[in-house]
XYZ file of N, CA, C and O in Angstrom:
588
model
N 1.207 -1.115 0.223
C 0.071 0.072 -0.018
C 0.945 1.659 0.234
O 2.444 1.663 1.005
N 0.448 2.246 -1.147
C 1.421 3.645 -0.720
C 1.343 4.578 0.331
O -0.478 4.428 1.016
N 1.731 5.237 0.717
C 1.814 5.622 1.546
C 0.846 7.394 1.281
O 0.203 8.094 1.989
N 1.150 7.527 0.117
C 1.045 9.151 -0.699
C 0.817 8.672 -1.705
O 1.096 8.244 -3.297
N -0.209 9.040 -2.216
C -0.806 8.802 -3.860
C -0.433 9.977 -4.700
O -1.081 10.183 -5.529
N -1.333 11.188 -3.695
C -1.272 12.544 -4.581
C 0.163 13.684 -3.730
O -0.216 14.140 -2.445
N 1.124 13.786 -4.718
C 1.751 14.825 -3.751
C 1.661 15.951 -4.569
O 1.314 16.154 -5.800
N 2.006 16.420 -4.156
C 1.984 18.879 -4.255
C 3.098 19.459 -4.141
O 3.366 19.625 -2.875
N 4.417 19.498 -5.202
C 5.349 19.846 -5.558
C 4.983 21.424 -5.278
O 5.268 21.610 -6.435
N 5.344 22.211 -3.939
C 5.606 23.677 -4.202
C 6.329 23.981 -4.729
O 7.257 24.230 -3.577
N 6.702 24.849 -5.560
C 8.315 25.635 -5.847
C 8.289 26.764 -6.237
O 7.016 27.724 -6.139
N 9.519 27.689 -5.708
C 9.317 29.237 -5.957
C 10.418 29.681 -7.091
O 10.244 30.907 -7.781
N 10.940 28.550 -7.806
C 11.698 28.813 -8.931
C 12.438 29.042 -8.814
O 13.283 29.802 -9.756
N 13.357 29.394 -7.795
C 14.758 29.664 -7.196
C 15.558 28.484 -7.684
O 15.326 27.792 -8.087
N 16.842 29.343 -7.792
C 17.660 28.683 -8.561
C 17.950 27.072 -7.134
O 18.362 25.607 -7.469
N 17.415 27.062 -5.370
C 17.533 25.998 -5.227
C 16.619 25.224 -5.086
O 16.266 24.317 -4.718
N 15.104 25.230 -5.570
C 14.252 24.555 -6.599
C 14.468 23.198 -6.711
O 13.944 22.483 -7.018
N 15.515 23.237 -7.693
C 16.322 22.658 -7.819
C 16.690 20.921 -6.787
O 16.599 19.876 -7.149
N 16.538 21.255 -5.779
C 17.279 20.915 -4.611
C 16.412 19.802 -4.329
O 16.299 18.967 -3.599
N 14.848 20.498 -4.630
C 13.793 19.656 -4.363
C 13.428 17.824 -4.675
O 12.364 17.119 -5.021
N 14.191 17.996 -6.233
C 13.608 17.358 -7.470
C 13.830 15.304 -7.041
O 13.594 15.355 -6.883
N 15.561 15.235 -6.411
C 15.796 13.820 -6.318
C 14.352 13.292 -5.102
O 14.254 12.494 -5.492
N 14.613 14.246 -4.213
C 13.822 13.559 -3.076
C 12.199 13.550 -3.098
O 11.798 12.336 -3.364
N 11.610 14.138 -3.649
C 10.407 14.391 -4.734
C 9.842 12.942 -5.311
O 9.331 12.276 -5.431
N 11.165 13.368 -6.747
C 11.225 11.732 -7.160
C 11.139 10.418 -6.809
O 10.073 9.980 -6.773
N 11.816 10.843 -6.034
C 12.126 9.200 -5.552
C 10.674 8.836 -4.510
O 10.559 7.885 -4.468
N 10.352 9.781 -3.826
C 9.095 9.844 -3.012
C 7.908 9.688 -3.832
O 6.847 8.259 -3.898
N 7.612 10.300 -4.865
C 6.687 9.575 -5.722
C 6.499 8.171 -6.323
O 5.844 7.115 -6.513
N 7.697 7.867 -6.716
C 8.341 7.038 -7.524
C 7.972 5.188 -6.852
O 7.607 4.933 -6.942
N 8.312 5.625 -5.622
C 8.246 4.599 -4.204
C 6.636 4.158 -3.631
O 6.274 3.434 -3.885
N 5.777 6.006 -4.070
C 4.553 5.658 -4.162
C 3.509 5.507 -5.068
O 2.265 4.843 -4.923
N 4.161 5.309 -6.345
C 3.367 5.893 -7.709
C 2.687 7.443 -7.452
O 1.097 6.754 -7.476
N 3.376 8.003 -6.727
C 1.898 9.066 -6.462
C 1.873 9.834 -7.894
O 2.940 9.851 -8.947
N 0.866 10.938 -8.214
C 0.699 11.520 -8.884
C 1.524 12.539 -8.426
O 1.233 12.454 -7.271
N 1.636 14.006 -9.123
C 2.457 15.047 -9.006
C 2.053 15.974 -10.208
O 1.498 16.306 -10.425
N 1.684 17.366 -8.688
C 1.342 17.879 -9.261
C 2.475 19.289 -8.923
O 2.683 19.240 -7.897
N 2.807 20.506 -9.715
C 3.508 21.340 -9.254
C 3.465 22.591 -9.161
O 2.642 23.074 -10.305
N 3.472 23.426 -8.470
C 2.550 24.932 -8.355
C 4.018 25.613 -7.840
O 4.143 25.478 -7.070
N 3.580 26.918 -8.522
C 4.270 27.939 -8.092
C 3.263 29.061 -7.894
O 2.370 29.253 -8.511
N 3.300 29.853 -6.678
C 2.622 30.787 -6.714
C 3.157 31.777 -6.607
O 4.877 32.550 -6.118
N 2.743 33.265 -7.794
C 3.203 34.773 -7.609
C 2.281 35.918 -6.474
O 1.049 35.533 -6.795
N 2.839 36.566 -6.005
C 2.532 37.134 -4.951
C 1.960 38.007 -5.845
O 2.795 38.788 -6.587
N 0.970 39.225 -5.752
C 0.476 39.793 -6.707
C 0.898 41.378 -6.329
O 1.612 41.386 -5.027
N 1.366 41.864 -7.255
C 2.587 43.113 -7.626
C 1.790 44.154 -6.262
O 2.407 44.601 -5.349
N 0.595 44.154 -6.312
C -0.198 45.249 -5.589
C -0.165 44.800 -3.812
O 0.290 45.467 -2.789
N 0.829 43.513 -3.372
C 1.001 43.005 -2.574
C 1.660 43.762 -1.679
O 2.444 44.421 -0.316
N 3.089 43.957 -3.017
C 4.283 44.798 -2.266
C 3.982 45.830 -2.527
O 5.153 46.541 -1.321
N 3.523 46.327 -3.225
C 2.846 48.100 -2.658
C 1.646 48.278 -1.701
O 1.656 49.520 -1.788
N 1.505 47.294 -0.846
C 0.442 47.475 -0.079
C -0.727 48.093 -0.738
O -1.714 48.412 0.011
N -0.965 47.450 -1.515
C -2.590 48.071 -2.381
C -2.716 49.112 -2.910
O -3.972 49.030 -3.230
N -1.660 50.123 -2.621
C -1.919 51.584 -3.541
C -1.093 51.665 -4.457
O 0.299 52.287 -3.965
N -1.701 51.150 -5.482
C -0.988 51.322 -6.737
C -1.598 52.120 -7.539
O -2.353 51.757 -7.862
N -0.670 53.498 -8.001
C -1.461 54.289 -8.686
C -1.614 54.402 -10.109
O -1.722 54.750 -10.526
N -0.849 53.125 -10.501
C -1.101 52.789 -11.991
C -1.600 51.340 -12.481
O -1.365 50.619 -11.088
N -2.423 50.914 -13.108
C -2.509 49.581 -13.985
C -1.463 48.820 -13.924
O -0.627 48.893 -14.875
N -1.211 47.444 -13.641
C -0.246 46.695 -13.476
C -0.464 45.519 -14.012
O 0.100 44.301 -14.232
N -1.939 44.966 -15.219
C -2.530 44.082 -15.404
C -0.925 43.483 -16.230
O -0.531 42.575 -15.722
N -0.520 44.427 -16.973
C 0.728 43.839 -18.089
C 1.747 43.282 -17.752
O 2.291 42.104 -18.169
N 2.317 43.611 -16.642
C 3.789 43.566 -15.806
C 3.025 42.401 -15.140
O 4.198 41.167 -15.244
N 2.361 42.339 -14.720
C 1.332 40.773 -13.952
C 1.580 40.094 -14.749
O 1.768 38.615 -14.746
N 1.052 39.798 -16.056
C 0.754 38.593 -17.246
C 1.998 38.623 -17.516
O 1.891 37.737 -17.828
N 2.755 39.465 -17.846
C 4.455 38.843 -17.954
C 5.498 38.293 -16.866
O 5.367 37.258 -17.090
N 4.562 38.142 -16.102
C 5.735 37.718 -14.539
C 5.079 36.275 -14.893
O 5.330 35.101 -14.565
N 3.421 36.129 -15.450
C 2.811 34.235 -15.221
C 3.531 34.009 -15.925
O 3.619 32.731 -15.979
N 3.397 34.322 -16.894
C 4.215 34.278 -18.479
C 5.739 33.445 -18.200
O 5.615 32.247 -18.622
N 6.106 34.435 -17.421
C 7.518 33.909 -17.475
C 7.668 32.803 -16.400
O 8.315 32.029 -16.395
N 6.375 32.753 -15.479
C 6.664 31.809 -14.567
C 6.400 30.375 -14.986
O 6.744 29.464 -15.143
N 5.739 30.286 -15.978
C 4.659 29.203 -16.371
C 6.181 28.557 -17.401
O 5.811 27.491 -17.722
N 6.779 29.138 -18.143
C 7.855 28.891 -19.231
C 8.752 28.289 -18.252
O 8.873 27.132 -18.165
N 9.682 29.209 -16.568
C 10.375 28.027 -15.769
C 9.760 27.153 -14.934
O 10.080 26.219 -15.161
N 8.447 27.172 -15.086
C 7.623 26.058 -14.371
C 7.725 24.324 -15.018
O 8.344 23.561 -14.914
N 7.616 24.997 -16.599
C 7.857 24.133 -17.419
C 8.861 23.102 -17.416
O 9.298 22.128 -17.743
N 9.491 23.657 -17.654
C 11.473 23.922 -17.591
C 11.191 22.921 -16.203
O 12.397 21.971 -16.323
N 11.139 22.949 -15.152
C 11.225 23.043 -13.473
C 10.881 21.122 -14.098
O 11.663 20.544 -13.644
N 9.534 21.328 -14.770
C 9.033 19.978 -14.147
C 9.875 18.964 -15.110
O 9.510 17.639 -14.864
N 10.057 19.142 -16.839
C 10.976 18.684 -16.744
C 11.826 17.879 -16.700
O 12.397 16.572 -16.789
N 13.178 18.241 -15.723
C 14.136 18.268 -14.919
C 13.336 17.363 -13.336
O 14.703 16.142 -13.430
N 11.936 16.836 -13.592
C 11.817 15.887 -12.359
C 11.849 14.974 -12.620
O 11.794 13.673 -12.122
N 11.603 14.650 -14.259
C 11.535 13.410 -14.802
C 11.346 12.578 -14.586
O 11.493 10.951 -13.706
N 10.122 12.700 -13.814
C 8.490 12.216 -13.616
C 7.746 12.805 -13.961
O 7.177 13.881 -14.213
N 5.801 11.308 -14.963
C 4.947 12.148 -14.884
C 4.336 13.034 -14.302
O 4.494 13.241 -12.905
N 4.408 14.620 -14.198
C 3.880 15.949 -14.117
C 2.030 15.584 -14.232
O 2.044 15.665 -15.384
N 1.266 15.591 -13.405
C -0.002 15.118 -13.329
C -0.731 16.742 -14.238
O -1.150 16.842 -14.805
N -0.471 17.776 -13.327
C -0.196 19.159 -13.351
C 0.345 20.163 -13.057
O 1.337 20.088 -12.183
N 0.899 21.240 -14.156
C 1.281 22.212 -14.054
C 0.075 23.339 -13.498
O -0.101 23.712 -14.523
N 0.401 23.923 -12.243
C -0.193 25.283 -11.973
C 0.609 26.754 -11.575
O 1.404 26.832 -10.548
N 0.348 27.743 -11.932
C 0.581 29.169 -11.952
C -0.437 29.644 -11.369
O -1.283 29.676 -12.197
N -0.189 30.198 -10.110
C -1.898 30.567 -9.375
C -0.896 31.828 -8.911
O 0.292 32.020 -8.778
N -2.098 33.679 -9.226
C -1.538 33.901 -8.710
C -2.397 34.295 -7.297
O -3.551 34.508 -6.987
N -1.928 34.889 -5.806
C -2.481 35.039 -4.791
C -1.390 34.912 -3.347
O -0.159 35.419 -4.066
N -1.615 34.912 -2.166
C -0.359 34.541 -1.316
C -0.433 33.402 -0.851
O -1.567 32.273 -0.926
N 0.814 32.928 -0.999
C 1.488 31.670 -1.091
C 1.267 30.402 -0.263
O 0.509 30.176 -0.630
N 0.887 30.983 0.736
C 0.336 29.905 1.742
C -0.582 29.393 1.425
O -1.512 28.180 1.497
N -1.614 30.316 1.734
C -3.347 29.778 1.844
C -3.138 29.333 0.004
O -4.417 28.392 -0.188
N -2.573 29.965 -1.065
C -3.074 28.909 -2.659
C -2.394 27.830 -2.166
O -3.117 26.876 -3.186
N -1.417 27.306 -1.568
C -0.714 25.905 -1.397
C -1.873 25.184 -0.694
O -2.222 24.239 -1.237
N -2.365 26.020 0.306
C -3.730 25.073 1.169
C -4.609 24.464 -0.399
O -5.050 23.243 0.153
N -5.379 25.705 -0.220
C -6.305 25.642 -1.373
C -6.074 24.630 -2.322
O -6.647 23.921 -2.649
N -4.768 24.360 -3.082
C -4.477 23.376 -3.968
C -4.295 22.173 -3.748
O -5.004 21.444 -3.698
N -3.988 21.907 -2.626
C -3.674 20.480 -1.829
C -5.185 20.044 -1.428
O -5.222 18.859 -1.503
N -5.822 20.890 -1.403
C -7.268 20.525 -0.785
C -8.159 20.339 -2.107
O -8.949 19.190 -2.169
N -7.953 21.445 -2.734
C -8.982 20.485 -4.538
C -8.254 19.857 -4.916
O -8.907 18.901 -5.846
N -6.429 19.294 -4.911
C -6.582 18.034 -5.670
C -6.341 16.802 -4.738
O -5.766 15.597 -5.221
N -6.772 16.802 -3.644
C -7.050 15.722 -2.631
C -5.394 14.906 -2.287
O -5.126 13.690 -2.114
N -4.391 16.169 -1.939
C -3.106 15.711 -1.633
C -3.069 15.349 -0.927
O -3.454 15.809 0.422
N -2.500 14.288 -0.319
C -1.865 14.137 1.161
C -0.203 13.536 1.140
O -0.273 13.979 2.057
N 0.424 14.589 0.850
C 1.851 15.417 0.984
C 1.679 16.677 -0.039
O 1.835 16.587 -1.166
N 2.551 18.197 1.059
C 3.165 18.941 0.245
C 4.460 18.631 0.628
O 5.313 18.916 1.651
N 4.888 19.115 -0.596
C 6.649 19.089 -0.553
C 7.208 20.619 -0.678
O 6.686 20.883 -1.497
N 7.860 20.869 0.238
C 8.469 22.323 -0.180
C 10.046 22.499 0.017
O 10.304 22.327 1.177
N 10.431 23.607 -0.077
C 11.740 23.798 0.269
C 11.821 24.444 1.654
O 11.132 25.513 1.933
N 13.133 24.685 2.451
C 12.787 25.398 3.637
C 14.662 25.800 3.353
O 15.315 24.951 3.187
N 14.486 27.454 3.842
C 16.105 27.648 3.952
C 16.621 27.760 4.785
O 18.048 27.350 5.056
N 15.771 27.276 5.986
C 16.817 27.068 8.010
C 17.299 28.539 7.740
O 18.003 28.550 8.696
N 16.138 29.681 8.037
C 16.830 30.924 8.775
C 16.837 30.563 10.062
O 16.079 29.669 10.837
N 17.632 31.844 10.591
C 18.030 31.834 11.773
C 17.705 33.323 11.990
O 17.864 34.347 11.428
N 17.820 33.384 13.655
C 17.533 34.894 14.166
C 16.415 35.854 14.226
O 15.221 35.063 14.244
N 16.547 36.637 13.630
C 15.125 37.615 13.174
C 14.238 36.861 11.674
O 13.035 37.114 11.628
N 14.990 36.524 10.961
C 14.164 36.098 9.883
C 13.236 34.329 10.426
O 12.364 34.329 10.313
N 14.100 33.826 11.479
C 13.377 32.650 12.127
C 12.137 33.168 12.964
O 10.697 32.893 12.619
N 12.028 33.929 13.810
C 11.339 34.683 14.060
C 9.481 35.369 13.301
O 8.531 35.010 13.767
N 10.340 35.944 11.900
C 9.201 36.405 11.215
C 8.244 35.129 10.793
O 7.275 35.622 10.004
N 9.244 34.340 11.010
C 8.241 32.434 10.281
C 8.824 32.789 8.633
O 9.428 33.192 8.160
N 8.334 31.546 7.671
C 9.395 31.026 6.779
C 7.926 31.174 5.659
O 6.779 30.290 6.520
N 8.071 30.798 4.604
C 6.800 30.138 4.116
C 6.598 28.556 4.425
O 5.546 28.285 4.101
N 7.823 27.904 4.491
C 7.941 26.582 4.871
C 6.804 26.132 6.107
O 5.755 24.976 6.387
N 7.271 26.745 7.436
C 6.678 26.519 8.358
C 4.883 27.377 8.173
O 4.095 26.905 8.823
N 4.553 28.682 7.614
C 3.537 29.240 7.249
C 2.285 27.878 6.478
O 1.722 27.344 7.164
N 2.964 26.996 6.152
C 2.415 26.077 4.716
C 2.001 25.119 6.574
O 0.592 23.881 5.829
N 3.066 24.691 6.790
C 2.694 23.644 7.921
C 1.971 23.351 8.282
O 0.835 22.552 9.274
N 1.652 24.922 8.864
C 0.630 25.545 9.891
C -0.612 25.597 8.770
O -0.573 26.511 7.911
N -2.082 24.830 9.320
C -3.064 24.829 8.660
C -2.968 23.718 7.259
O -3.880 23.939 6.761
N -2.119 23.194 7.061
C -2.151 22.345 6.295
C -3.090 21.348 6.019
O -3.222 20.807 7.311
N -3.482 20.365 4.984
C -4.527 19.602 4.766
C -4.062 18.112 5.306
O -5.245 17.290 4.592
N -3.292 18.179 5.366
C -2.001 16.716 4.639
C -0.398 17.076 5.998
O 0.088 17.853 5.377
N 0.040 15.558 5.079
C 1.586 16.018 5.454
C 1.892 16.825 4.793
O 1.823 17.671 3.795
N 3.671 17.548 5.644
C 4.064 19.078 4.446
C 5.717 18.105 5.067
O 6.023 17.713 6.304
N 6.478 17.898 4.286
C 7.859 17.722 3.745
C 8.345 19.208 3.446
O 8.304 19.823 2.233
N 9.249 19.258 4.572
C 10.460 20.504 4.228
C 11.079 19.843 3.628
O 12.099 19.796 5.076
N 11.850 20.485 2.339
C 13.127 19.788 2.296
C 14.061 20.707 2.734
O 13.752 22.116 1.747
N 15.214 20.638 3.360
C 16.044 21.984 3.545
C 16.879 21.984 2.253
O 17.535 21.142 1.565
N 17.098 23.449 2.128
C 17.884 23.800 0.817
C 18.903 24.900 0.934
O 18.709 25.143 1.882
N 19.835 24.737 1.026
C 21.124 25.222 0.167
C 21.458 26.880 -0.530
O 20.577 26.672 -1.617
N 22.098 27.990 -0.259
C 22.235 28.334 -1.221
C 23.021 28.112 -1.930
O 23.957 27.884 -1.806
N 23.350 28.771 -3.082
C 24.569 28.595 -4.147
C 25.702 29.208 -3.468
O 25.374 30.389 -3.209
N 26.730 28.248 -3.905
C 28.043 28.814 -2.694
C 28.292 30.068 -4.019
O 28.360 29.610 -5.423
N 29.218 31.246 -4.027
C 29.730 32.153 -4.836
C 30.875 32.159 -4.859
O 31.549 31.997 -3.895
């Protein structure tokens, strides 16, 4: 019996996202699980407190298209059948929770930067996803590339 049948892999599409591939693929293969890959784009209005004196629709659409292209490339690197690729605009943690519920996922995989000090006190995406998740969450430690 498979422990996990539906996996949601939530990625930020940074260079560190590639570090999630090997472990996610191994879990998916061992469980013959379906995989949905998700990237959430926070609306530009969030960055400016919602008070933007101009229409950002064109810029937001360009960000969406760029993310879809990067997500497609990322999904190919996974080298495992991807049931669905999703680019959604919204609040990251709530969109991850919503997608996991919508797809009936029993595992969410996210990257964790293992922050310390003030960043730890302020929380992280992985920590926020864990709290309120409708299923198990695997936070895989990712490391910034050496410069």
